[in-house]
Each structure stands twice: as C-alpha cells, then as structure tokens.
N, CA, C and O of each residue as an XYZ file, in Angstrom:
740
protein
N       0.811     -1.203      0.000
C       0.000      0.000      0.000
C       0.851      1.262      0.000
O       0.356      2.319      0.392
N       1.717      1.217     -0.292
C       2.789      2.340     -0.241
C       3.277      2.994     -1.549
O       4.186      3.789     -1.791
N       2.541      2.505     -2.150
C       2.666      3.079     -3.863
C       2.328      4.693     -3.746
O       1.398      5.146     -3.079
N       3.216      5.434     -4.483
C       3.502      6.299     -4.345
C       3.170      6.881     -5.651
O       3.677      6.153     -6.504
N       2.701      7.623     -6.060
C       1.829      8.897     -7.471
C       1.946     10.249     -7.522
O       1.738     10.669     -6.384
N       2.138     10.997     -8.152
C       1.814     11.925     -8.281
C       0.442     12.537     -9.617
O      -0.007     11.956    -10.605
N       0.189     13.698     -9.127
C      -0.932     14.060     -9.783
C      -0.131     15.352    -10.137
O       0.721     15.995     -9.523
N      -0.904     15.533    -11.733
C      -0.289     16.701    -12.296
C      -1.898     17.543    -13.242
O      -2.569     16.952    -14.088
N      -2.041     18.384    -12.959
C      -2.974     19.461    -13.741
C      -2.401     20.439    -14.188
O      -1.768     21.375    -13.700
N      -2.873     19.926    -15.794
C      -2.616     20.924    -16.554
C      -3.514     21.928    -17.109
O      -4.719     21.764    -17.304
N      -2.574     23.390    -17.443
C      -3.554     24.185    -18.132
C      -4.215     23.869    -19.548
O      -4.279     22.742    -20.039
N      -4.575     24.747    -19.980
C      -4.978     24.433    -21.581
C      -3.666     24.943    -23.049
O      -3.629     25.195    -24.253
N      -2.918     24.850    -22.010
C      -1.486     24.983    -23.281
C      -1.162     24.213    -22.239
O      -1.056     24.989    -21.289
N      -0.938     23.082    -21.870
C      -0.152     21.989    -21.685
C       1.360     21.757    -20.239
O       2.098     20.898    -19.757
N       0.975     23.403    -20.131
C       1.352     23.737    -18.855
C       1.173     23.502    -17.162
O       0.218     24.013    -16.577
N       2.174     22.690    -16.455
C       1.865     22.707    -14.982
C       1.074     23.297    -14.232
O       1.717     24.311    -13.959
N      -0.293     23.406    -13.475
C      -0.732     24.348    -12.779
C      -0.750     23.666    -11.299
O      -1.051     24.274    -10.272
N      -0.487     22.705    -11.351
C      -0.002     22.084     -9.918
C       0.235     20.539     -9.968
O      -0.148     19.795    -10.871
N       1.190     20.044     -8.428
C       1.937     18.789     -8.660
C       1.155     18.075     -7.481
O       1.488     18.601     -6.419
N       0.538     17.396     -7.359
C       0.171     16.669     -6.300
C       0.817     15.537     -5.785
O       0.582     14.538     -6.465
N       1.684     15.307     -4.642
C       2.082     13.757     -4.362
C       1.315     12.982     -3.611
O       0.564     13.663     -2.913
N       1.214     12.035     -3.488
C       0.684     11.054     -2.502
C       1.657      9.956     -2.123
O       2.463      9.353     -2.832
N       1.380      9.844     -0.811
C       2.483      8.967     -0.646
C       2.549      7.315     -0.524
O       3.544      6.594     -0.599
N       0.907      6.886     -0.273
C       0.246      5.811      0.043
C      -1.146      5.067     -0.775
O      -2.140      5.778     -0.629
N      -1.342      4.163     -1.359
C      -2.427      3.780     -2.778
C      -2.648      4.680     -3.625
O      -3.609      5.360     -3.986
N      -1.512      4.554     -3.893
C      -1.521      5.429     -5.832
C      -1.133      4.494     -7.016
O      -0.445      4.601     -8.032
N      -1.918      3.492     -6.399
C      -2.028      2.662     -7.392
C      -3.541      3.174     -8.105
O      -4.219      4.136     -7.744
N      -3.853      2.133     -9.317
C      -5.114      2.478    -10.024
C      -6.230      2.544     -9.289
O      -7.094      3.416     -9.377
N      -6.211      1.175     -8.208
C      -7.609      0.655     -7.586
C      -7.550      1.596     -6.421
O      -8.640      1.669     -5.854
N      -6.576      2.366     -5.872
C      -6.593      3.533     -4.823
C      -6.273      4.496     -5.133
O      -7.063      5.166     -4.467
N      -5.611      5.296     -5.735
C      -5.581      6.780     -6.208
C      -6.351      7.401     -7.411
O      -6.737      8.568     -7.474
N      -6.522      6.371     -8.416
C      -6.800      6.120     -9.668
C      -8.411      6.027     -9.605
O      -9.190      6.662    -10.315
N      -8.691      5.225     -8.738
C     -10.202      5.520     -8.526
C     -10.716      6.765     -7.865
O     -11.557      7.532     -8.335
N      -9.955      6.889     -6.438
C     -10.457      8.267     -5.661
C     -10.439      9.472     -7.053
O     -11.321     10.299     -7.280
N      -9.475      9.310     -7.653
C      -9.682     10.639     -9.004
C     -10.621     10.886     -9.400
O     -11.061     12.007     -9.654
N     -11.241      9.599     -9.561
C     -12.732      9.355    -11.138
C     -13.516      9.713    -10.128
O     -14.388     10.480    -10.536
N     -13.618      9.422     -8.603
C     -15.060      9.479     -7.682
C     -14.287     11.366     -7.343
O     -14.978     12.231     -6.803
N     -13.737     11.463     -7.513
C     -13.731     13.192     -6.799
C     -14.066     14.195     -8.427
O     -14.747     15.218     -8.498
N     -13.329     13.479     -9.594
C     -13.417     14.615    -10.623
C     -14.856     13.767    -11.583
O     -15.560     14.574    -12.191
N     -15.138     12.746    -11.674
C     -15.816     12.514    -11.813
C     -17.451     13.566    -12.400
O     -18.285     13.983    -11.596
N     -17.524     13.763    -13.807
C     -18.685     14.969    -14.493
C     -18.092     16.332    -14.233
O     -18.861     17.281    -14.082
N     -17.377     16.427    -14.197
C     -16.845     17.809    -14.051
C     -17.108     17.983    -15.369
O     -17.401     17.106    -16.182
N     -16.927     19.803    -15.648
C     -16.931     20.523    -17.107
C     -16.184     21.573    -16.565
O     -16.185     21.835    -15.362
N     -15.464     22.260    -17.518
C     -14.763     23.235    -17.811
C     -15.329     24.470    -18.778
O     -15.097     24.566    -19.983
N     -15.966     25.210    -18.138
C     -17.021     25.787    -18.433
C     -16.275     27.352    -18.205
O     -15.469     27.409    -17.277
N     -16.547     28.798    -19.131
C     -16.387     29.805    -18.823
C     -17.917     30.707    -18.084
O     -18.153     31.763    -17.497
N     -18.651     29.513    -18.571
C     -20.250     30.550    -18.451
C     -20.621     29.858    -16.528
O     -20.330     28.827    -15.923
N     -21.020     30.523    -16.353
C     -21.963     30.604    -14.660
C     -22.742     30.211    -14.702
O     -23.229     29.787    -13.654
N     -23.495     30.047    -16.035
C     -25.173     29.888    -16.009
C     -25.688     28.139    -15.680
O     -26.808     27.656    -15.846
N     -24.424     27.462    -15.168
C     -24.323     26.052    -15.192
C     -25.684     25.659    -14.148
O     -25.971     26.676    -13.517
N     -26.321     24.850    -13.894
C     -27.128     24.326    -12.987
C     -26.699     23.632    -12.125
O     -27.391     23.562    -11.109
N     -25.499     22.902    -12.163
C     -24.680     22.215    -11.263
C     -23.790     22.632    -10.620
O     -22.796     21.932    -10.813
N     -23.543     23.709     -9.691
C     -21.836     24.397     -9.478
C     -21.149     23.607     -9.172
O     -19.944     23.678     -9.416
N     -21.831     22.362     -8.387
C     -20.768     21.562     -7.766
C     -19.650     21.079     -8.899
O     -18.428     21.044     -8.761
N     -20.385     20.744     -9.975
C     -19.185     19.572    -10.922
C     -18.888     20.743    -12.189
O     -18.648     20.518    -13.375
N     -19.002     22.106    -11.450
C     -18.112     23.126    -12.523
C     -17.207     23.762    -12.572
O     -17.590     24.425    -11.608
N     -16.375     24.173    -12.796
C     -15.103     24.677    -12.703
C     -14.617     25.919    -13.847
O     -14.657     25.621    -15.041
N     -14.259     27.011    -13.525
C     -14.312     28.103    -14.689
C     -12.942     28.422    -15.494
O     -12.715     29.357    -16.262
N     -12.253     27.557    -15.160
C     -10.695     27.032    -15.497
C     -10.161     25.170    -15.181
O     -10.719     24.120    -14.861
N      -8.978     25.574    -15.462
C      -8.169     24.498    -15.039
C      -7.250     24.648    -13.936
O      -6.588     23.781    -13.366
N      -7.314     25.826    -13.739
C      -7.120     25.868    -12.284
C      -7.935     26.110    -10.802
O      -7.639     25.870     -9.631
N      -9.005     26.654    -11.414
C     -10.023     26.445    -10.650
C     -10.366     24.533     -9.769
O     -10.590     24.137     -8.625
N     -10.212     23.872    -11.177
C     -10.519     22.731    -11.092
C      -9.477     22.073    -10.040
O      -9.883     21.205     -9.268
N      -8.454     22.398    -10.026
C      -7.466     22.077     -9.364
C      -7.339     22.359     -7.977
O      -6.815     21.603     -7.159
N      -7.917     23.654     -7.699
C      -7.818     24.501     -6.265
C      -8.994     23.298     -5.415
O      -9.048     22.963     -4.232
N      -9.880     22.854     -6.678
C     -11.482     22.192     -5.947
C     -10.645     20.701     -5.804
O     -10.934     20.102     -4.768
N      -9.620     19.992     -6.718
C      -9.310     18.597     -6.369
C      -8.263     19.279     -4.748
O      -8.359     18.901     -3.580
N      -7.642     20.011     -5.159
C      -6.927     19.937     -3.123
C      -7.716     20.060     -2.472
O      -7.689     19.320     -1.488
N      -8.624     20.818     -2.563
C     -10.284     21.045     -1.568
C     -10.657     19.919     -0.762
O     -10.395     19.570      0.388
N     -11.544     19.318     -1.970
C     -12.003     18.163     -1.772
C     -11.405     16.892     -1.665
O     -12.141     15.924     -1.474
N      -9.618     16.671     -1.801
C      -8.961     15.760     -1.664
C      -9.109     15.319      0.003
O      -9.003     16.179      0.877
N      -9.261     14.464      0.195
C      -9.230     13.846      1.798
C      -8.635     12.356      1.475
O      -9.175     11.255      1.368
N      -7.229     12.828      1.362
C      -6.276     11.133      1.461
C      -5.192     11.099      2.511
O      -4.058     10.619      2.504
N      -6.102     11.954      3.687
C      -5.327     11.731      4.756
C      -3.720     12.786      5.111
O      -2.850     13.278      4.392
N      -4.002     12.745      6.699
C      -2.988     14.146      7.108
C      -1.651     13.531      6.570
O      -1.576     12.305      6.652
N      -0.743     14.104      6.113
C       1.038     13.859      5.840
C       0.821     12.712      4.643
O       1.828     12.196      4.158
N       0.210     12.532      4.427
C       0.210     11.313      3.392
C       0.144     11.904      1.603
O       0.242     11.207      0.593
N      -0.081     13.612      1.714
C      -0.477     14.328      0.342
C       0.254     15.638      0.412
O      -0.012     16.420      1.324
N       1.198     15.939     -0.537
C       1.754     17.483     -0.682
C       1.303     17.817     -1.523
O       0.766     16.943     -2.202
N       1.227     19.159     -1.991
C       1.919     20.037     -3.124
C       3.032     20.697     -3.004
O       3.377     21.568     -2.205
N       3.758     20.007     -4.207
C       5.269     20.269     -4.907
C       5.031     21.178     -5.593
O       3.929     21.415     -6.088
N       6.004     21.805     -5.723
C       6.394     22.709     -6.758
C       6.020     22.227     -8.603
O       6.262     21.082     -8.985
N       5.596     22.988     -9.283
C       5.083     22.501    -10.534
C       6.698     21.948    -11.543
O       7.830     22.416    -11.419
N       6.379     21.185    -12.192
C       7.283     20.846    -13.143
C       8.458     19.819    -12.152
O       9.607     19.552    -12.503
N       7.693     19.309    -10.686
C       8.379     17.996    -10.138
C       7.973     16.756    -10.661
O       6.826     16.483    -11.012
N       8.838     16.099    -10.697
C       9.052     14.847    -11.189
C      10.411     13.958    -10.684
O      11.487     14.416    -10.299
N      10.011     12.563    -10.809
C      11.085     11.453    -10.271
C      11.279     11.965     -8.591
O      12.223     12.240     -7.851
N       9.858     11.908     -8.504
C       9.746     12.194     -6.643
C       9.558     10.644     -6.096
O       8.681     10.519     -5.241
N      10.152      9.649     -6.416
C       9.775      8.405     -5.880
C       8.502      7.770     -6.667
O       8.482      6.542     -6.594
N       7.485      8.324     -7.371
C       6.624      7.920     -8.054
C       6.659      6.545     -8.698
O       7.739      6.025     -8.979
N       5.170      5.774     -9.005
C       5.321      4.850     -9.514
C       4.384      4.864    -10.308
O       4.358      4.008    -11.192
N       3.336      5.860    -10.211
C       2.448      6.305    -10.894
C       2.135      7.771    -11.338
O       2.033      8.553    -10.393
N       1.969      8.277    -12.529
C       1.691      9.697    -12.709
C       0.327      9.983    -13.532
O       0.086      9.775    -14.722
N      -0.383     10.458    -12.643
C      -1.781     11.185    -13.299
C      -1.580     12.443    -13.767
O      -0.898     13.207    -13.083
N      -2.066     12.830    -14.860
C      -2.178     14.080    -15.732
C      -3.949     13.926    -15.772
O      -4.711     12.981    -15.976
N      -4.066     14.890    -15.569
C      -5.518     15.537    -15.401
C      -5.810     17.071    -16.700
O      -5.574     18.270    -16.548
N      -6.309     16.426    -17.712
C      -5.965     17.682    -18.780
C      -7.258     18.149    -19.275
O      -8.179     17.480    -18.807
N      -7.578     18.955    -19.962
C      -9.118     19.423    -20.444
C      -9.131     18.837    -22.021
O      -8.362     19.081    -22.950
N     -10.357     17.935    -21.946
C     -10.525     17.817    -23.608
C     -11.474     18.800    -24.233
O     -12.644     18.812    -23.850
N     -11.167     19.410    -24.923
C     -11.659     20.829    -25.675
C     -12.608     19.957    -26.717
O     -12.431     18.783    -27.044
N     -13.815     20.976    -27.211
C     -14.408     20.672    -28.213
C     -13.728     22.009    -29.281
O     -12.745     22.669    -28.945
N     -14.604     22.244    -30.799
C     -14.510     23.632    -31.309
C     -14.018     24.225    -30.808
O     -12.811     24.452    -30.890
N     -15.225     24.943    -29.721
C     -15.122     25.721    -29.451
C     -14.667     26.139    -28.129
O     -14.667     27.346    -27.890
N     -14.302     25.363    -27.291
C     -13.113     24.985    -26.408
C     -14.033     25.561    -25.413
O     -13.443     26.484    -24.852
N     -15.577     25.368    -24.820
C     -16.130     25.519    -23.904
C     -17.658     24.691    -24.509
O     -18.106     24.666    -25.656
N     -18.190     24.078    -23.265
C     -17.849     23.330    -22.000
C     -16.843     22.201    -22.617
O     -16.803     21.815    -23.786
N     -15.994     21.751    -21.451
C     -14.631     21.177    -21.345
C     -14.796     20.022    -20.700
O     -15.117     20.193    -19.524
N     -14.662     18.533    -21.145
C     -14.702     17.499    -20.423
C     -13.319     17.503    -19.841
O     -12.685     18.522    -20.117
N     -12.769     16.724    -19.194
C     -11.652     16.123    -18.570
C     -11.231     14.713    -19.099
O     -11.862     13.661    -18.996
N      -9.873     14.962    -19.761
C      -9.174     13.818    -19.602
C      -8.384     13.080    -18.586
O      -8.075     13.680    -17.557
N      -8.060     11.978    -18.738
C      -7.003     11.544    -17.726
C      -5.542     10.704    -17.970
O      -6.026      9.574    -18.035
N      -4.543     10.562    -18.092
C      -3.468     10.115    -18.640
C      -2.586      9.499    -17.433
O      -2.029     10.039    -16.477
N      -2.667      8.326    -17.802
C      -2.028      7.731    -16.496
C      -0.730      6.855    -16.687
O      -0.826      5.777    -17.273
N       0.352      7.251    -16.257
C       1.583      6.801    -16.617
C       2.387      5.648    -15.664
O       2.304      5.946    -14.472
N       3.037      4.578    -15.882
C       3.486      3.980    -14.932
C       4.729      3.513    -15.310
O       4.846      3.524    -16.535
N       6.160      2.915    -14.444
C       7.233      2.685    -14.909
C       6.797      0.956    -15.166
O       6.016      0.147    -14.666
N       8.106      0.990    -16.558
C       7.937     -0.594    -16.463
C       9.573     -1.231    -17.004
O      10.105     -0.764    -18.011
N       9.889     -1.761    -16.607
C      11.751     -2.444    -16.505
C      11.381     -2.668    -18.213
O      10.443     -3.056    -18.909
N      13.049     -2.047    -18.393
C      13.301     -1.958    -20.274
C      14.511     -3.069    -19.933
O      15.307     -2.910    -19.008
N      14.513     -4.061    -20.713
C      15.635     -5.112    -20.817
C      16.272     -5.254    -21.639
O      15.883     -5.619    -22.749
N      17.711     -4.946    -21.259
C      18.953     -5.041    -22.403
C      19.671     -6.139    -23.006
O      20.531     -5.876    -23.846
N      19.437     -7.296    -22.695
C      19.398     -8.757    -22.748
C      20.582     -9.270    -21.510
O      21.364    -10.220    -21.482
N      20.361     -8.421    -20.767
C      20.601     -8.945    -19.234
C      19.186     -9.770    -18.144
O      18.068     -9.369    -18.468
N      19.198    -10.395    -17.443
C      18.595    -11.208    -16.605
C      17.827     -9.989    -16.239
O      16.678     -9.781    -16.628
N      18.620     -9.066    -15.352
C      17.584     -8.341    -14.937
C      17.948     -5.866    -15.685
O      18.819     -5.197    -16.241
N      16.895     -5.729    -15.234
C      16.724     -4.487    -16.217
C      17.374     -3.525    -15.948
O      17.677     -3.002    -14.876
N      17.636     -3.246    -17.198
C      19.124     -1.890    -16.856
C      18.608     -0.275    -16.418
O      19.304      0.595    -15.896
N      16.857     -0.176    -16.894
C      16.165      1.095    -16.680
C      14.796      0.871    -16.816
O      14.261     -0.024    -17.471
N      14.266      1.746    -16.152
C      12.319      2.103    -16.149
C      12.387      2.679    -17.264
O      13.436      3.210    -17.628
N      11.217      2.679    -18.056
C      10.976      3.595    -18.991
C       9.017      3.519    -18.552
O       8.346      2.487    -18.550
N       8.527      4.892    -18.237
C       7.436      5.084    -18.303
C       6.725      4.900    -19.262
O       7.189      5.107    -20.383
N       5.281      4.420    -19.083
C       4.615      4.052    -20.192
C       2.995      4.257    -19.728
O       2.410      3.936    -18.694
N       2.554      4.915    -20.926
C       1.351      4.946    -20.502
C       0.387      4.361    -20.872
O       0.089      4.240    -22.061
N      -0.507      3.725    -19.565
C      -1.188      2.744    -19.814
C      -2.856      3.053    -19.849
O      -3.760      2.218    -19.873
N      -2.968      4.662    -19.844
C      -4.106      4.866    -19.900
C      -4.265      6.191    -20.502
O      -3.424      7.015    -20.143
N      -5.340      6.667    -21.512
C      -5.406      7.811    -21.647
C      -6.752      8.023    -22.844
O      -6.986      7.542    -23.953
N      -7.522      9.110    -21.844
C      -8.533      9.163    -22.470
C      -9.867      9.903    -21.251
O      -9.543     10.239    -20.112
N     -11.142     10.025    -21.715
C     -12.011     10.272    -20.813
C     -11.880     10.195    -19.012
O     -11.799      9.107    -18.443
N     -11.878     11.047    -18.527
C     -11.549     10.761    -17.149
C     -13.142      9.797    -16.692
O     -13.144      8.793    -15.979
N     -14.349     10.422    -17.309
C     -15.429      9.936    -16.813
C     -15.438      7.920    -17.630
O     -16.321      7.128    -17.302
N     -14.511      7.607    -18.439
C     -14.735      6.461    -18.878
C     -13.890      5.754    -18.601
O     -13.816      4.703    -19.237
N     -12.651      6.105    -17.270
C     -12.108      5.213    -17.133
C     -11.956      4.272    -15.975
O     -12.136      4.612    -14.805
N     -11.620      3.086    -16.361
C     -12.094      1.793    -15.226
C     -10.703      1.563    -14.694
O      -9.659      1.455    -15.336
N     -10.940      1.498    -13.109
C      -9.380      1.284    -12.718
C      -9.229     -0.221    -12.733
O      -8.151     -0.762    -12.980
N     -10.387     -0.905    -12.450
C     -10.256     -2.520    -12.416
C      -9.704     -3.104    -13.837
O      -8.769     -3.901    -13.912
N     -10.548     -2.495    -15.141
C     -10.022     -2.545    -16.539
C      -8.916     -2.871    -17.056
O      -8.381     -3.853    -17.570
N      -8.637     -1.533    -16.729
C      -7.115     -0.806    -16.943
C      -5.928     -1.876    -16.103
O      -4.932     -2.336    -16.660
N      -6.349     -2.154    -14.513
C      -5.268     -2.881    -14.233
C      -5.299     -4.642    -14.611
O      -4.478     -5.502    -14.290
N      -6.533     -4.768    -15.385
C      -6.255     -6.354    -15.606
C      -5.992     -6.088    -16.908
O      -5.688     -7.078    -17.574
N      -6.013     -5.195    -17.387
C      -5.108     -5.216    -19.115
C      -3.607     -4.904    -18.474
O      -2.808     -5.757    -18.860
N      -3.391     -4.544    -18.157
C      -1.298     -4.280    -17.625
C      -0.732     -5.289    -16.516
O       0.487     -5.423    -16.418
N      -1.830     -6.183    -15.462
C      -1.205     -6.801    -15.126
C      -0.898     -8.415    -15.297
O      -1.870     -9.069    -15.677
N       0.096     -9.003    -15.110
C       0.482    -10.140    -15.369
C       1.270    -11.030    -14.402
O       2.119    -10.650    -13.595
N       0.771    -12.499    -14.659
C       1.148    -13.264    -13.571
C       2.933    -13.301    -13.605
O       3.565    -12.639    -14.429
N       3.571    -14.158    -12.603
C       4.861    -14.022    -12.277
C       5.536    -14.565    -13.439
O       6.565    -14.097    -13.928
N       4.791    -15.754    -13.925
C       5.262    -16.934    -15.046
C       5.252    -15.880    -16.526
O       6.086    -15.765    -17.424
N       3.854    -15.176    -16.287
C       3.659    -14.074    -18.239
C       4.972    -13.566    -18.030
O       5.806    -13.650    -18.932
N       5.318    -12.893    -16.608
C       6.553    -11.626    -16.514
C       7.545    -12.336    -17.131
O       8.283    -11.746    -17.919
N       7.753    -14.003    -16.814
C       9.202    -14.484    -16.713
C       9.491    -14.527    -18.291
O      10.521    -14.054    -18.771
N       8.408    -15.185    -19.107
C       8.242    -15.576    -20.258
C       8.387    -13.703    -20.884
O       9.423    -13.474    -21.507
N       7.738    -12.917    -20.767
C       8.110    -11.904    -21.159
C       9.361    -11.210    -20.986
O       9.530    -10.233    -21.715
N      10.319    -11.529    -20.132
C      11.399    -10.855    -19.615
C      12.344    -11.946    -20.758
O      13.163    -11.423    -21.513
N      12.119    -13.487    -20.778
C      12.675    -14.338    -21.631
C      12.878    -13.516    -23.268
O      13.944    -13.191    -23.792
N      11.851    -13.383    -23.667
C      11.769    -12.843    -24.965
C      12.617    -11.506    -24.949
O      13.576    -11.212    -25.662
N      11.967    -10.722    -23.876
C      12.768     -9.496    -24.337
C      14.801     -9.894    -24.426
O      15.732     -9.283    -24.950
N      14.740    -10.901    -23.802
C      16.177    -10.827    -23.628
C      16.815    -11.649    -24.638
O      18.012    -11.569    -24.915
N      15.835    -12.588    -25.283
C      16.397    -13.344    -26.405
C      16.081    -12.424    -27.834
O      16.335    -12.909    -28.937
N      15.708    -11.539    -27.739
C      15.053    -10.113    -29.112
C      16.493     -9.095    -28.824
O      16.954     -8.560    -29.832
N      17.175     -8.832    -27.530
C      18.046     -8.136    -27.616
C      19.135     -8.941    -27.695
O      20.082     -8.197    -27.950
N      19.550    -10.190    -27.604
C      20.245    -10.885    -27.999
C      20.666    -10.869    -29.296
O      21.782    -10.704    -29.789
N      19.147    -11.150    -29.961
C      19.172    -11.327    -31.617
C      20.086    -10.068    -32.594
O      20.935    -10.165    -33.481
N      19.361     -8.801    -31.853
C      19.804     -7.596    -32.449
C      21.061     -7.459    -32.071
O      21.896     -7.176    -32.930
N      21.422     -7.619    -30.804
C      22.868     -7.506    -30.681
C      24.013     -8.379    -31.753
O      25.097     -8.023    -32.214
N      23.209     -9.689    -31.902
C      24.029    -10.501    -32.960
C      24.133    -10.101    -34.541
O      24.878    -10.244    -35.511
N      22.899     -9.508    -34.163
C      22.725     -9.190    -35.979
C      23.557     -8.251    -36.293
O      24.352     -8.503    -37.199
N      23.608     -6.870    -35.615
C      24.506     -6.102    -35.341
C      25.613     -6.116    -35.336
O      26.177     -5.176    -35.897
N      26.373     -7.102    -34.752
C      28.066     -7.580    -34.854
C      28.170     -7.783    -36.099
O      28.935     -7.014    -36.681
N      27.399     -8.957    -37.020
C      27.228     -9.668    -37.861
C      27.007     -8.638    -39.148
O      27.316     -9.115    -40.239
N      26.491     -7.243    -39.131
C      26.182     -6.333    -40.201
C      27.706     -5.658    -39.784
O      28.161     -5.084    -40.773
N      28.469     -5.581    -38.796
C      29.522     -4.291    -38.503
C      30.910     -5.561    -39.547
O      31.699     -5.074    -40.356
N      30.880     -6.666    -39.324
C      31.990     -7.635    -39.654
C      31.696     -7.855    -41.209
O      32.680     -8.136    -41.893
N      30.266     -7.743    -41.945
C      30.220     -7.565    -42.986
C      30.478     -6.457    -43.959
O      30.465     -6.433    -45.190
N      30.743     -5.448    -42.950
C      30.604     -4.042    -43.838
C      31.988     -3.821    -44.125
O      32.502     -3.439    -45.176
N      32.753     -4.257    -42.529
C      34.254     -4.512    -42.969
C      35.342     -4.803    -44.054
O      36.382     -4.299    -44.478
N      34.632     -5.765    -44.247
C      35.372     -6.899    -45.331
C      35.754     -6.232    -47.307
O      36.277     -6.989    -48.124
C-alpha cells in the first residue's frame, strides 16, 4: 500500500498548474479511482449559467484549487510540490488535462495515467524504467479494475516476457556484430 503517485494538472497549453504527491495507494484501484469518484462529471465551463456548481469549474485551475479542496487522502500522506516535479519516488503519474471541443467551452476532462515498467537489455535483470502509458482518455470512462487487468500479469507471463525481451536483444545484438563484420570486409 505504499505506492507512491503523483498528480499533475494541466492548463490548456499543456502547462503545470499544480503537482500533487501522494504517498500511500496510488495505485489504479486507490488513487486512480479516488480521481474518477472526486473529478468525476466535471466541465470546464467559462459561463456561470451552469445548474450544477458543484461539478463546474471556470478554469483548469479552478478545477485544481477544488481537487486539493475536496482531496481527503489523509494528514502527511499528500503534498503540493512545486510545478514541473518529477522522479519524486513515483510509480504512478496522473495528468488531469481538459478535452476541448470547437469551441473549447464546455470542457470534459481527460485523464493520462503513466506507470514505470523495466526496459531489458538482454541482461537477466533491467538496466532502466521507462514510463509508459497505460491509460489515456475520458476521465469519466475510465475503469481502474479494466485498466489494471489489461497491464497486469502473472509471475510466469513476466518471466516468459522478460525471456523474450532478452532473447530479441540478444538477436539484435548478434545481428549487429554480424552487419559491422560484414561491412568490414
């Protein structure tokens, strides 16, 4: 339970407007869900005339001031960092972005959810993380249960997958020698 996330909201040019950490279930089925149940129908709306204030927001930063608001994941367990932090211990990264229509009002919410996963150099075990994202799209359509039984895999898929990757960088490495000794000649 110690999975560690950060949350990132962006403006509408693609810009930081705040870094959220968490320090404890930031995994999908605990951080990943609390997202969808807190932002959950929101719009990004410039007009007032909304009928709902609760799930409106007149920016993207507005929207943001209302997720620290309404965030309750517990005392010391949640900061805000400084914008444009990253490689804070994370194992998960939420981007929280506005999907624009035309006319770039009312504004659904996207969600983009990033996680590390071991890149193998055809060593046993992995030389680097490379983030990858395993989700992205509608904040209101996404399933954390979904999402984590499409990315996760038993110990035996990992082994068999870690096998391949290491017999594919094998290959290239051979082929490679094998194109440098031909070019030689």
């Amino acid at each position: 339970m110690g999975v560690k996330s950060l949350t990132i909201v962006l403006d509408d040019e693609g810009r930081d407007i705040c870094v959220l950490s968490r320090s404890i279930d930031g995994d999908l089925t605990g951080h990943g869900d609390d997202l969808k149940r807190l932002l959950r129908g929101h719009l990004i709306t410039r007009e007032s005339r909304s009928k709902d204030h609760h799930k409106v927001a007149f920016s993207m930063g507005h929207l943001a001031v209302t997720l620290i608001k309404d965030s309750k994941w517990g005392i010391g367990f949640f900061k805000l960092l400084p914008c444009g932090t990253r490689d804070y211990g994370e194992e998960y990264i939420y981007t929280v972005y506005p999907r624009h229509t035309a006319s770039k009002t009312p504004s659904l919410l996207n969600l983009r959810i990033e996680t590390l996963f071991p890149e193998y150099t055809g060593t046993d075990s992995p030389k680097n993380h490379t983030w990858t994202v395993i989700y992205d799209g509608l904040l209101d359509e996404f399933n954390p249960n979904e999402v984590q039984a499409q990315w996760e895999c038993s110990e035996d898929e990992l082994d068999q997958l870690v096998d391949t990757e290491i017999a594919l960088a094998a290959s290239a490495t051979a082929s490679s020698h094998l194109r440098i000794r031909t070019r030689g000649r």
